[in-house]
CSV table of C-alpha atoms in Angstrom, one decimal:
chain,number,residue,atom,x,y,z
A,154,MET,CA,25.2,-10.1,21.1
A,155,PRO,CA,24.7,-10.4,17.3
A,156,ARG,CA,21.2,-10.3,16.0
A,157,GLU,CA,21.3,-12.2,12.7
A,158,LEU,CA,19.0,-12.1,9.8
A,159,ILE,CA,18.6,-14.8,7.2
A,160,THR,CA,17.7,-13.7,3.7
A,161,VAL,CA,15.6,-16.1,1.7
A,162,GLN,CA,15.5,-15.5,-2.1
A,163,VAL,CA,12.8,-17.3,-4.0
A,164,GLY,CA,12.2,-17.3,-7.8
A,165,GLN,CA,13.8,-15.3,-10.5
A,166,CYS,CA,12.8,-11.9,-9.1
A,167,GLY,CA,13.9,-12.8,-5.6
A,168,MET,CA,17.2,-14.0,-7.0
A,169,GLN,CA,18.0,-10.9,-9.1
A,170,LEU,CA,16.8,-8.4,-6.5
A,171,GLY,CA,18.7,-10.2,-3.8
A,172,THR,CA,21.9,-10.4,-5.9
A,173,LYS,CA,21.8,-6.6,-6.4
A,174,PHE,CA,21.2,-6.1,-2.7
A,175,TRP,CA,24.3,-8.2,-1.8
A,176,ASP,CA,26.4,-6.3,-4.3
A,177,LEU,CA,25.4,-2.9,-2.8
A,178,ALA,CA,25.7,-4.2,0.8
A,179,LEU,CA,29.3,-5.3,0.1
A,180,ARG,CA,30.2,-2.0,-1.5
A,181,GLU,CA,28.8,-0.2,1.6
A,182,HIS,CA,30.8,-2.4,4.0
A,183,ALA,CA,34.0,-1.9,1.9
A,184,SER,CA,33.4,1.9,2.1
A,185,PHE,CA,32.9,1.7,5.8
A,186,CYS,CA,36.1,-0.4,6.3
A,187,GLU,CA,38.0,2.1,4.2
A,188,SER,CA,36.7,5.2,6.1
A,189,SER,CA,37.3,3.6,9.5
A,190,ASN,CA,40.6,2.2,8.5
A,191,SER,CA,39.5,-1.2,9.8
A,192,ALA,CA,38.6,-4.5,8.1
A,193,ASN,CA,37.4,-6.4,11.1
A,194,TYR,CA,34.6,-8.9,11.4
A,195,ASP,CA,32.4,-7.4,14.1
A,196,GLU,CA,28.9,-7.9,15.4
A,197,ALA,CA,27.3,-5.5,12.9
A,198,MET,CA,28.8,-7.4,9.9
A,199,SER,CA,27.9,-10.8,11.4
A,200,SER,CA,24.2,-9.9,11.2
A,201,PHE,CA,24.3,-10.6,7.5
A,202,PHE,CA,27.6,-12.4,6.9
A,203,ARG,CA,29.6,-15.4,8.2
A,204,ASN,CA,33.4,-15.2,8.4
A,205,VAL,CA,34.9,-18.4,7.1
A,206,ASP,CA,38.4,-19.8,7.0
A,207,SER,CA,38.3,-21.4,3.6
A,208,LYS,CA,41.4,-23.4,4.1
A,209,GLU,CA,40.2,-25.1,7.3
A,210,ASN,CA,36.5,-24.9,6.2
A,211,THR,CA,35.6,-23.5,9.6
A,212,GLU,CA,33.5,-20.6,10.7
A,213,LEU,CA,35.3,-17.9,12.7
A,214,PRO,CA,33.4,-16.4,15.6
A,215,VAL,CA,32.9,-12.6,16.2
A,216,GLY,CA,34.9,-12.8,19.4
A,217,ASN,CA,35.9,-9.3,20.5
A,218,GLY,CA,35.0,-7.8,17.1
A,219,LYS,CA,38.6,-7.3,16.0
A,220,GLY,CA,39.1,-10.5,14.0
A,221,LYS,CA,40.2,-10.1,10.4
A,222,ILE,CA,37.9,-10.8,7.6
A,223,ARG,CA,38.9,-14.0,5.8
A,224,SER,CA,36.1,-15.1,3.5
A,225,LEU,CA,32.6,-13.7,3.8
A,226,LYS,CA,29.6,-15.9,3.2
A,227,ALA,CA,26.0,-14.5,3.1
A,228,ARG,CA,23.5,-15.7,5.6
A,229,ALA,CA,21.1,-16.6,2.8
A,230,VAL,CA,19.2,-19.5,1.2
A,231,LEU,CA,18.6,-19.4,-2.5
A,232,ILE,CA,15.6,-21.2,-4.0
A,233,ASP,CA,14.6,-21.4,-7.6
A,234,MET,CA,13.2,-24.2,-9.8
A,235,GLU,CA,15.0,-22.9,-12.9
A,236,GLU,CA,18.7,-23.3,-13.1
A,237,GLY,CA,19.5,-20.4,-15.3
A,238,VAL,CA,19.3,-17.5,-12.9
A,239,ILE,CA,21.1,-19.4,-10.0
A,240,ASN,CA,23.9,-20.5,-12.4
A,241,GLU,CA,24.2,-16.9,-13.5
A,242,VAL,CA,24.7,-15.8,-9.9
A,243,LEU,CA,27.2,-18.5,-9.2
A,244,ARG,CA,29.2,-17.5,-12.3
A,245,SER,CA,29.2,-13.8,-11.3
A,246,SER,CA,31.7,-12.0,-9.1
A,247,LEU,CA,29.3,-12.7,-6.2
A,248,GLY,CA,29.4,-16.5,-6.7
A,249,SER,CA,31.8,-17.1,-3.9
A,250,LEU,CA,29.5,-15.4,-1.5
A,251,PHE,CA,27.1,-18.4,-1.4
A,252,ASP,CA,27.8,-21.9,-0.4
A,253,THR,CA,26.5,-24.6,-2.6
A,254,ASN,CA,24.6,-26.1,0.3
A,255,GLN,CA,22.6,-22.8,0.6
A,256,ILE,CA,21.1,-23.4,-2.9
A,257,ILE,CA,17.9,-25.4,-3.7
A,258,GLN,CA,16.9,-26.0,-7.3
A,259,ASP,CA,15.0,-28.6,-9.3
A,260,VAL,CA,18.1,-30.5,-10.5
A,261,MET,CA,16.4,-33.8,-10.8
A,262,GLY,CA,13.3,-32.5,-12.5
A,263,SER,CA,12.7,-30.7,-15.7
A,264,GLY,CA,14.2,-27.5,-14.4
A,265,SER,CA,11.5,-25.6,-16.3
A,266,GLY,CA,10.1,-23.8,-13.2
A,267,SER,CA,6.4,-23.4,-12.2
A,268,GLY,CA,5.1,-22.3,-15.5
A,269,ASN,CA,3.7,-19.0,-14.1
A,270,ASN,CA,1.3,-21.2,-12.0
A,271,TRP,CA,1.0,-20.5,-8.3
A,272,ALA,CA,-0.6,-23.8,-7.7
A,273,HIS,CA,2.3,-25.7,-9.3
A,274,GLY,CA,4.8,-23.9,-7.2
A,275,HIS,CA,2.8,-24.2,-4.0
A,276,GLU,CA,1.4,-27.7,-4.3
A,277,VAL,CA,4.1,-29.5,-6.4
A,278,TYR,CA,7.5,-28.0,-5.7
A,279,GLY,CA,6.5,-27.0,-2.1
A,280,PRO,CA,5.9,-30.5,-0.8
A,281,LYS,CA,8.6,-32.0,-3.0
A,282,TYR,CA,11.4,-29.8,-1.6
A,283,ALA,CA,9.9,-29.1,1.9
A,284,ASP,CA,12.5,-31.3,3.7
A,285,SER,CA,15.4,-29.9,1.8
A,286,ILE,CA,14.3,-26.3,2.4
A,287,LEU,CA,13.8,-26.9,6.1
A,288,GLU,CA,17.1,-28.7,6.4
A,289,GLN,CA,18.9,-25.7,4.8
A,290,MET,CA,16.9,-23.2,7.0
A,291,ARG,CA,17.9,-25.1,10.2
A,292,ARG,CA,21.5,-25.4,9.1
A,293,THR,CA,21.7,-21.7,8.4
A,294,ALA,CA,19.9,-20.9,11.7
A,295,GLU,CA,22.3,-23.0,13.7
A,296,ASP,CA,25.1,-20.8,12.5
A,297,CYS,CA,23.4,-17.8,14.2
A,298,ASP,CA,23.8,-16.9,17.9
A,299,SER,CA,20.6,-15.0,18.1
A,300,LEU,CA,18.4,-15.2,15.0
A,301,GLN,CA,16.2,-12.1,14.6
A,302,SER,CA,14.3,-12.4,11.4
A,303,PHE,CA,13.8,-14.2,8.1
A,304,PHE,CA,13.9,-11.8,5.2
A,305,LEU,CA,12.0,-13.2,2.2
A,306,LEU,CA,12.5,-11.7,-1.3
A,307,HIS,CA,10.1,-12.8,-4.0
A,308,SER,CA,7.4,-11.6,-6.5
A,309,LEU,CA,3.7,-12.3,-6.8
A,310,GLY,CA,3.3,-12.4,-10.5
A,311,GLY,CA,5.1,-15.6,-11.5
A,312,GLY,CA,4.8,-19.2,-10.3
A,313,THR,CA,7.8,-20.0,-8.3
A,314,GLY,CA,8.2,-16.7,-6.4
A,315,SER,CA,4.5,-16.6,-5.6
A,316,GLY,CA,3.6,-20.3,-5.1
A,317,LEU,CA,6.8,-21.7,-3.6
A,318,GLY,CA,7.6,-18.4,-1.9
A,319,THR,CA,4.4,-18.4,0.1
A,320,TYR,CA,4.9,-22.1,0.8
A,321,VAL,CA,8.3,-21.3,2.3
A,322,LEU,CA,6.6,-18.6,4.4
A,323,GLU,CA,4.2,-21.2,5.8
A,324,LEU,CA,7.2,-23.6,6.6
A,325,LEU,CA,9.0,-20.8,8.4
A,326,GLN,CA,5.9,-20.0,10.6
A,327,ASP,CA,5.5,-23.7,11.5
A,328,SER,CA,9.2,-24.5,12.2
A,329,PHE,CA,10.3,-21.1,13.6
A,330,PRO,CA,7.2,-19.6,15.1
A,331,GLU,CA,9.2,-17.3,17.4
A,332,VAL,CA,11.3,-15.7,14.6
A,333,TYR,CA,9.8,-12.7,12.7
A,334,ARG,CA,9.0,-13.2,9.0
A,335,PHE,CA,9.6,-9.9,7.1
A,336,THR,CA,8.7,-10.2,3.4
A,337,THR,CA,9.6,-7.9,0.5
A,338,CYS,CA,7.5,-8.8,-2.5
A,339,VAL,CA,7.2,-7.2,-6.0
A,340,PHE,CA,3.6,-6.7,-7.2
A,341,PRO,CA,3.1,-7.1,-11.0
A,342,SER,CA,2.1,-4.2,-13.3
A,343,GLU,CA,-1.5,-4.1,-14.6
A,344,ASP,CA,-0.2,-4.8,-18.1
A,345,ASP,CA,2.1,-7.6,-16.9
A,346,ASP,CA,3.1,-10.1,-19.6
A,347,VAL,CA,2.1,-13.0,-17.4
A,348,VAL,CA,-1.5,-13.5,-18.2
A,349,THR,CA,-2.2,-15.5,-15.0
A,350,SER,CA,-0.6,-13.0,-12.7
A,351,PRO,CA,-4.0,-11.9,-11.2
A,352,TYR,CA,-4.6,-15.4,-10.0
A,353,ASN,CA,-1.1,-15.8,-8.7
A,354,SER,CA,-1.3,-12.4,-6.9
A,355,VAL,CA,-4.6,-13.1,-5.2
A,356,LEU,CA,-3.6,-16.6,-4.0
A,357,SER,CA,-0.2,-15.2,-2.8
A,358,LEU,CA,-1.7,-12.1,-1.1
A,359,ALA,CA,-4.0,-14.3,1.0
A,360,LYS,CA,-1.0,-16.3,2.2
A,361,LEU,CA,0.9,-13.1,3.0
A,362,ILE,CA,-2.0,-11.9,5.1
A,363,GLU,CA,-2.1,-15.1,7.0
A,364,HIS,CA,1.6,-16.0,7.5
A,365,ALA,CA,3.8,-12.9,7.3
A,366,ASP,CA,4.5,-10.6,10.3
A,367,CYS,CA,5.3,-7.7,8.0
A,368,VAL,CA,5.1,-7.1,4.3
A,369,LEU,CA,6.9,-4.5,2.2
A,370,PRO,CA,5.3,-4.3,-1.2
A,371,ILE,CA,7.1,-2.9,-4.2
A,372,HIS,CA,5.0,-2.1,-7.3
A,373,ASN,CA,6.7,-3.1,-10.6
A,374,GLN,CA,5.0,-0.1,-12.3
A,375,SER,CA,6.4,2.3,-9.7
A,376,LEU,CA,9.9,1.1,-10.5
A,377,ILE,CA,9.3,1.6,-14.2
A,378,ASP,CA,8.0,5.1,-13.6
A,379,ILE,CA,10.8,6.1,-11.3
A,380,CYS,CA,13.4,4.8,-13.6
A,381,ASN,CA,11.8,6.8,-16.5
A,382,LYS,CA,12.0,9.9,-14.4
A,383,ILE,CA,15.6,9.3,-13.4
A,384,TYR,CA,17.0,8.5,-16.8
A,385,GLU,CA,14.8,10.6,-19.1
A,386,PRO,CA,16.7,13.9,-18.8
A,387,SER,CA,20.2,12.6,-19.3
A,388,GLN,CA,19.8,9.5,-21.5
A,389,GLY,CA,16.6,10.3,-23.3
A,390,ARG,CA,15.1,6.9,-22.4
A,391,GLY,CA,11.7,8.1,-21.1
A,392,LYS,CA,8.9,5.9,-22.2
A,393,LYS,CA,11.4,3.7,-24.0
A,394,LEU,CA,12.1,1.9,-20.7
A,395,GLU,CA,8.7,0.4,-20.5
A,396,ASN,CA,8.9,-0.7,-24.1
A,397,GLN,CA,12.2,-2.3,-23.4
A,398,LEU,CA,10.6,-4.4,-20.7
A,399,ILE,CA,8.1,-5.9,-23.2
A,400,SER,CA,10.2,-6.1,-26.3
A,401,GLU,CA,11.9,-9.4,-26.8
A,402,LYS,CA,13.9,-8.0,-29.7
A,403,LYS,CA,15.9,-5.7,-27.4
A,404,SER,CA,17.1,-8.4,-24.9
A,405,LYS,CA,20.2,-6.4,-23.9
A,406,SER,CA,18.2,-3.2,-23.3
A,407,LYS,CA,15.6,-5.2,-21.5
A,408,ALA,CA,18.2,-6.7,-19.2
A,409,LYS,CA,19.6,-3.2,-18.5
A,410,ALA,CA,16.1,-1.9,-17.7
A,411,PHE,CA,15.6,-4.8,-15.2
A,412,ASP,CA,19.0,-4.1,-13.7
A,413,ASP,CA,18.0,-0.4,-13.1
A,414,MET,CA,14.8,-1.5,-11.4
A,415,ASN,CA,16.5,-4.1,-9.3
A,416,THR,CA,19.1,-1.4,-8.3
A,417,LEU,CA,16.3,0.8,-7.1
A,418,GLY,CA,14.8,-2.0,-5.0
A,419,ALA,CA,18.2,-2.9,-3.7
A,420,HIS,CA,18.8,0.6,-2.5
A,421,LEU,CA,15.6,0.4,-0.6
A,422,LEU,CA,16.7,-2.9,1.1
A,423,CYS,CA,20.1,-1.5,1.9
A,424,ASN,CA,18.6,1.6,3.6
A,425,LEU,CA,16.1,-0.6,5.4
A,426,THR,CA,18.8,-2.8,6.9
A,427,CYS,CA,21.6,-0.2,7.4
A,428,SER,CA,20.9,0.1,11.1
A,429,MET,CA,21.6,-3.6,11.6
A,430,ARG,CA,24.9,-3.4,9.6
A,431,PHE,CA,26.4,-0.1,10.8
A,432,PRO,CA,26.6,2.1,14.0
A,433,GLY,CA,24.1,4.9,14.6
A,434,THR,CA,22.7,7.0,17.4
A,435,LEU,CA,19.1,5.6,16.8
A,436,ASN,CA,19.5,2.2,15.2
A,437,VAL,CA,16.3,0.4,14.2
A,438,ASP,CA,16.1,-3.3,13.3
A,439,LEU,CA,13.4,-5.2,11.5
A,440,ASN,CA,11.7,-6.4,14.6
A,441,GLU,CA,11.4,-2.8,15.9
A,442,ILE,CA,9.8,-1.8,12.6
A,443,THR,CA,7.2,-4.6,12.9
A,444,MET,CA,6.6,-3.7,16.5
A,445,ASN,CA,6.1,0.0,15.9
A,446,LEU,CA,4.4,0.0,12.5
A,447,VAL,CA,1.9,-2.9,12.8
A,448,PRO,CA,-0.9,-1.8,15.2
A,449,PHE,CA,-3.2,-4.7,14.2
A,450,PRO,CA,-2.1,-8.3,13.2
A,451,ASN,CA,-3.6,-8.3,9.7
A,452,LEU,CA,-2.8,-4.7,8.8
A,453,HIS,CA,0.9,-5.4,8.3
A,454,PHE,CA,1.5,-4.0,4.8
A,455,LEU,CA,3.9,-1.0,4.7
A,456,ILE,CA,4.4,1.6,2.0
A,457,PRO,CA,8.1,2.4,1.2
A,458,SER,CA,9.5,5.6,-0.3
A,459,LEU,CA,13.0,6.9,-1.1
A,460,SER,CA,14.4,10.4,-1.1
A,461,PRO,CA,16.2,11.8,-3.0
A,462,LEU,CA,15.7,9.6,-6.1
A,463,TYR,CA,18.0,11.4,-8.6
A,464,THR,CA,21.1,10.4,-6.6
A,465,LEU,CA,20.6,6.8,-7.7
A,466,LYS,CA,21.7,7.9,-11.2
A,467,ALA,CA,25.3,6.9,-11.7
A,468,GLY,CA,27.7,9.4,-13.2
A,469,LEU,CA,25.4,12.4,-12.6
A,470,ALA,CA,26.7,15.4,-10.7
A,471,GLN,CA,25.1,15.4,-7.2
A,472,GLN,CA,22.9,18.4,-6.7
A,473,PRO,CA,22.4,19.8,-3.2
A,474,ARG,CA,19.2,18.7,-1.5
A,475,SER,CA,18.2,20.1,1.9
A,476,ILE,CA,16.9,17.9,4.7
A,477,ASP,CA,13.5,19.8,4.4
A,478,HIS,CA,13.2,18.9,0.7
A,479,MET,CA,14.1,15.2,1.5
A,480,PHE,CA,11.3,15.0,4.1
A,481,SER,CA,8.7,16.5,1.8
A,482,ASP,CA,9.7,14.2,-1.0
A,483,ALA,CA,9.5,11.1,1.3
A,484,PHE,CA,5.8,11.7,1.6
A,485,ASP,CA,5.2,12.7,-2.0
A,486,LYS,CA,3.4,10.2,-4.2
A,487,ASP,CA,6.1,10.4,-6.9
A,488,HIS,CA,8.7,9.0,-4.5
A,489,GLN,CA,6.6,6.0,-3.3
A,490,LEU,CA,7.7,2.6,-4.5
A,491,VAL,CA,4.0,1.8,-4.7
A,492,LYS,CA,1.5,3.4,-7.1
A,493,LEU,CA,-0.4,5.1,-4.3
A,494,ASN,CA,-0.8,8.5,-2.7
A,495,PRO,CA,-0.5,8.1,1.1
A,496,MET,CA,-1.2,11.8,1.6
A,497,SER,CA,-4.8,11.2,0.6
A,498,ASP,CA,-5.4,8.5,3.3
A,499,THR,CA,-4.9,7.8,7.0
A,500,TYR,CA,-1.5,7.0,8.4
A,501,LEU,CA,-1.6,4.3,11.1
A,502,ALA,CA,2.1,4.6,11.8
A,503,CYS,CA,5.2,6.0,10.1
A,504,SER,CA,8.9,5.3,10.3
A,505,LEU,CA,11.6,7.8,9.1
A,506,MET,CA,15.0,6.2,8.7
A,507,LEU,CA,17.8,8.5,7.8
A,508,ARG,CA,21.5,7.9,7.0
A,509,GLY,CA,24.5,10.2,7.3
A,510,SER,CA,25.1,13.4,9.2
A,511,VAL,CA,21.6,14.5,10.2
A,512,GLN,CA,20.8,16.5,13.3
A,513,MET,CA,18.0,15.3,15.6
A,514,SER,CA,16.8,18.9,15.9
A,515,ASP,CA,16.2,18.9,12.1
A,516,ILE,CA,14.3,15.6,12.2
A,517,THR,CA,12.1,16.8,15.0
A,518,ARG,CA,11.4,20.2,13.3
A,519,ASN,CA,10.5,18.5,10.0
A,520,ILE,CA,8.1,16.0,11.7
A,521,GLU,CA,6.3,18.9,13.3
A,522,ARG,CA,6.2,20.7,9.9
A,523,MET,CA,4.8,17.6,8.2
A,524,LYS,CA,2.2,16.6,10.8
A,525,PRO,CA,-0.5,19.1,9.8
A,526,LYS,CA,-0.3,17.9,6.2
A,527,LEU,CA,-0.8,14.2,7.1
A,528,LYS,CA,-4.0,12.4,8.1
A,529,LEU,CA,-3.0,10.7,11.3
A,530,ALA,CA,-5.1,8.1,13.1
A,531,HIS,CA,-6.6,10.0,16.1
A,532,TRP,CA,-5.4,7.3,18.5
A,533,ASN,CA,-1.8,7.5,17.3
A,534,GLU,CA,-0.9,11.1,16.4
A,535,ASP,CA,2.6,10.6,17.7
A,536,CYS,CA,3.1,7.7,15.3
A,537,PHE,CA,6.7,8.4,14.1
A,538,LYS,CA,9.5,5.9,14.7
A,539,ILE,CA,12.9,7.5,14.0
A,540,GLY,CA,16.0,5.6,12.9
A,541,LEU,CA,19.3,7.3,12.3
A,542,CYS,CA,22.4,5.5,10.9
A,543,SER,CA,25.6,7.4,10.9
A,544,LEU,CA,26.9,5.9,7.6
A,545,PRO,CA,25.4,7.3,4.4
A,546,PRO,CA,25.2,5.2,1.2
A,547,VAL,CA,28.3,5.4,-0.9
A,548,GLY,CA,28.5,9.0,-2.1
A,549,GLN,CA,24.8,9.7,-1.2
A,550,LYS,CA,22.5,10.8,1.5
A,551,PHE,CA,19.1,9.2,1.9
A,552,SER,CA,15.8,9.4,3.8
A,553,LEU,CA,13.8,6.3,3.8
A,554,SER,CA,10.1,6.5,4.8
A,555,LEU,CA,8.0,3.5,5.8
A,556,ALA,CA,4.4,4.0,6.5
A,557,ASN,CA,1.4,1.9,7.4
A,558,ASN,CA,-1.3,3.7,5.5
A,559,CYS,CA,-4.9,2.8,4.7
A,560,CYS,CA,-4.3,3.6,1.0
A,561,ILE,CA,-2.7,0.1,0.6
A,562,LYS,CA,-6.3,-1.2,0.4
A,563,ASP,CA,-6.5,0.3,-3.1
A,564,THR,CA,-3.8,-2.0,-4.3
A,565,PHE,CA,-5.8,-5.0,-3.0
A,566,CYS,CA,-8.9,-3.8,-4.7
A,567,ASP,CA,-7.0,-3.3,-8.0
A,568,ILE,CA,-5.6,-6.9,-7.8
A,569,LYS,CA,-9.0,-8.2,-7.0
A,570,ALA,CA,-10.6,-6.4,-10.0
A,571,ARG,CA,-8.0,-7.9,-12.4
A,572,PHE,CA,-8.6,-11.3,-10.8
A,573,ASN,CA,-12.4,-11.0,-11.3
A,574,ARG,CA,-12.0,-10.2,-15.0
A,575,LEU,CA,-10.3,-13.5,-15.5
A,576,TYR,CA,-12.2,-15.5,-13.0
A,577,LYS,CA,-15.7,-14.6,-14.2
A,578,ARG,CA,-14.8,-16.3,-17.5
A,579,LYS,CA,-13.0,-19.2,-15.7
A,580,ALA,CA,-10.1,-18.4,-18.1
A,581,HIS,CA,-7.0,-20.5,-17.5
A,582,LEU,CA,-8.6,-21.9,-14.3
A,583,HIS,CA,-8.1,-25.6,-15.4
A,584,HIS,CA,-4.3,-25.1,-15.1
A,585,TYR,CA,-4.9,-24.4,-11.4
A,586,THR,CA,-7.6,-27.0,-10.6
A,587,GLU,CA,-5.2,-29.7,-11.5
A,588,TYR,CA,-3.5,-29.0,-8.2
A,589,VAL,CA,-6.0,-27.2,-5.9
A,590,GLU,CA,-9.7,-27.0,-5.4
A,591,GLU,CA,-11.5,-24.0,-6.8
A,592,GLY,CA,-12.5,-23.1,-3.3
A,593,TYR,CA,-8.9,-21.8,-2.8
A,594,PHE,CA,-9.8,-18.9,-5.0
A,595,GLN,CA,-13.0,-18.0,-3.1
A,596,GLU,CA,-11.3,-18.3,0.2
A,597,SER,CA,-8.4,-16.1,-0.9
A,598,VAL,CA,-10.8,-13.4,-2.1
A,599,ARG,CA,-12.6,-13.5,1.2
A,600,GLN,CA,-9.4,-13.0,3.1
A,601,ILE,CA,-8.5,-10.0,1.0
A,602,ASP,CA,-12.0,-8.5,1.4
A,603,SER,CA,-11.6,-8.9,5.2
A,604,VAL,CA,-8.4,-7.0,5.3
A,605,VAL,CA,-9.8,-4.2,3.0
A,606,SER,CA,-12.7,-4.0,5.4
A,607,GLU,CA,-10.4,-3.7,8.4
A,608,TYR,CA,-8.4,-0.9,6.7
A,609,SER,CA,-11.7,0.9,5.8
A,610,ALA,CA,-13.0,0.6,9.4
A,611,VAL,CA,-9.8,2.1,10.8
A,612,GLN,CA,-9.9,4.9,8.3
A,613,ARG,CA,-13.5,5.7,9.2
A,614,ALA,CA,-12.9,5.5,13.0
A,615,LYS,CA,-13.6,8.8,14.8
A,616,PRO,CA,-12.5,10.0,18.3
């Protein structure tokens, strides 16, 4: 039976990251169809796509898995209060992948978005479009035979992704309490050009703690650093990439830099979901990840890494990389998509998801090799969940590591410190108190402090 997943893209970041994900996913499916000499609509493909007869405007069932692909439609809902990014997606080569009834935007309003204000997105746009959002979610869910998860893509730094994104998360919990809510969110850099991003991040983080089943953070600064590392040797971009991100005078270069960063994030998402889309000897879906990597309800923040990184660089000759090196890199701080070093803290659980022709004996050997180097919780020393998908990324071989590690609390502390610098001066606070009571801020900080304390207690626990 198919186990479908509905992707929910909220705000500009969610829209751009999701668009790059769909582009890479379609390329992978095209490669699989070519290699298997088959272009059938089967159960694996139905987890993310619907097969539609555009002439009859009817959906074609999976059946025996041998039906031909007619017109693919993504199982997705796109939400943004600015028209620009959504219109750009619809004009692109991927535009036909989305039905117009899957899109929610502020057509009747100003179309100016949430103004980098979490409270405006959460308290104004949320209630205003709640019925429309729920209607589209129900309609999309009704097209599923056995809905597995909602997969939310958004950022924490702006207004729509953070405010409306977390409002959508609450709606999903209330309306679909039995369906897992897996969230991928981009955390802003410390020198983010949105002045109010510390407020938005703290208010969003409290909602993620309360309403998400599993959260996959991606640090914007990590994407910048990794792209610097990837492109510096061949294109001499180095530190210029970061400058491109903040220079309005280099709009084309800035767009290319964001595209590189979104591509990196999209590769992560493709590897995360590959087991749902392709065959494998040890397939792992999102529910299994949540079940195995979240030992306590509030400690549901995972740390992602990718190995190897240099193979993301288009047009570069592929260098050989042994499975041993890939395993070592997956735990190295320079390969994390968060600005943290998990080797310095306690692992509560770990998932190793590999693609391509990898022998189980090599996986087992490398786990035993890495164990002495890791600080594992004493009550869960056999904490490794293994996933093995037989189809590698196009022209590549990847190892994806997901870890639940106590070092994530350092990210929470950094966000809180940036928040406190603004809040102690009450700077920009009046923009938020137009929509919410100031008590929202204190309660959000208390929730973050509580989770930090939980991670610290688990880290200090002794046999």
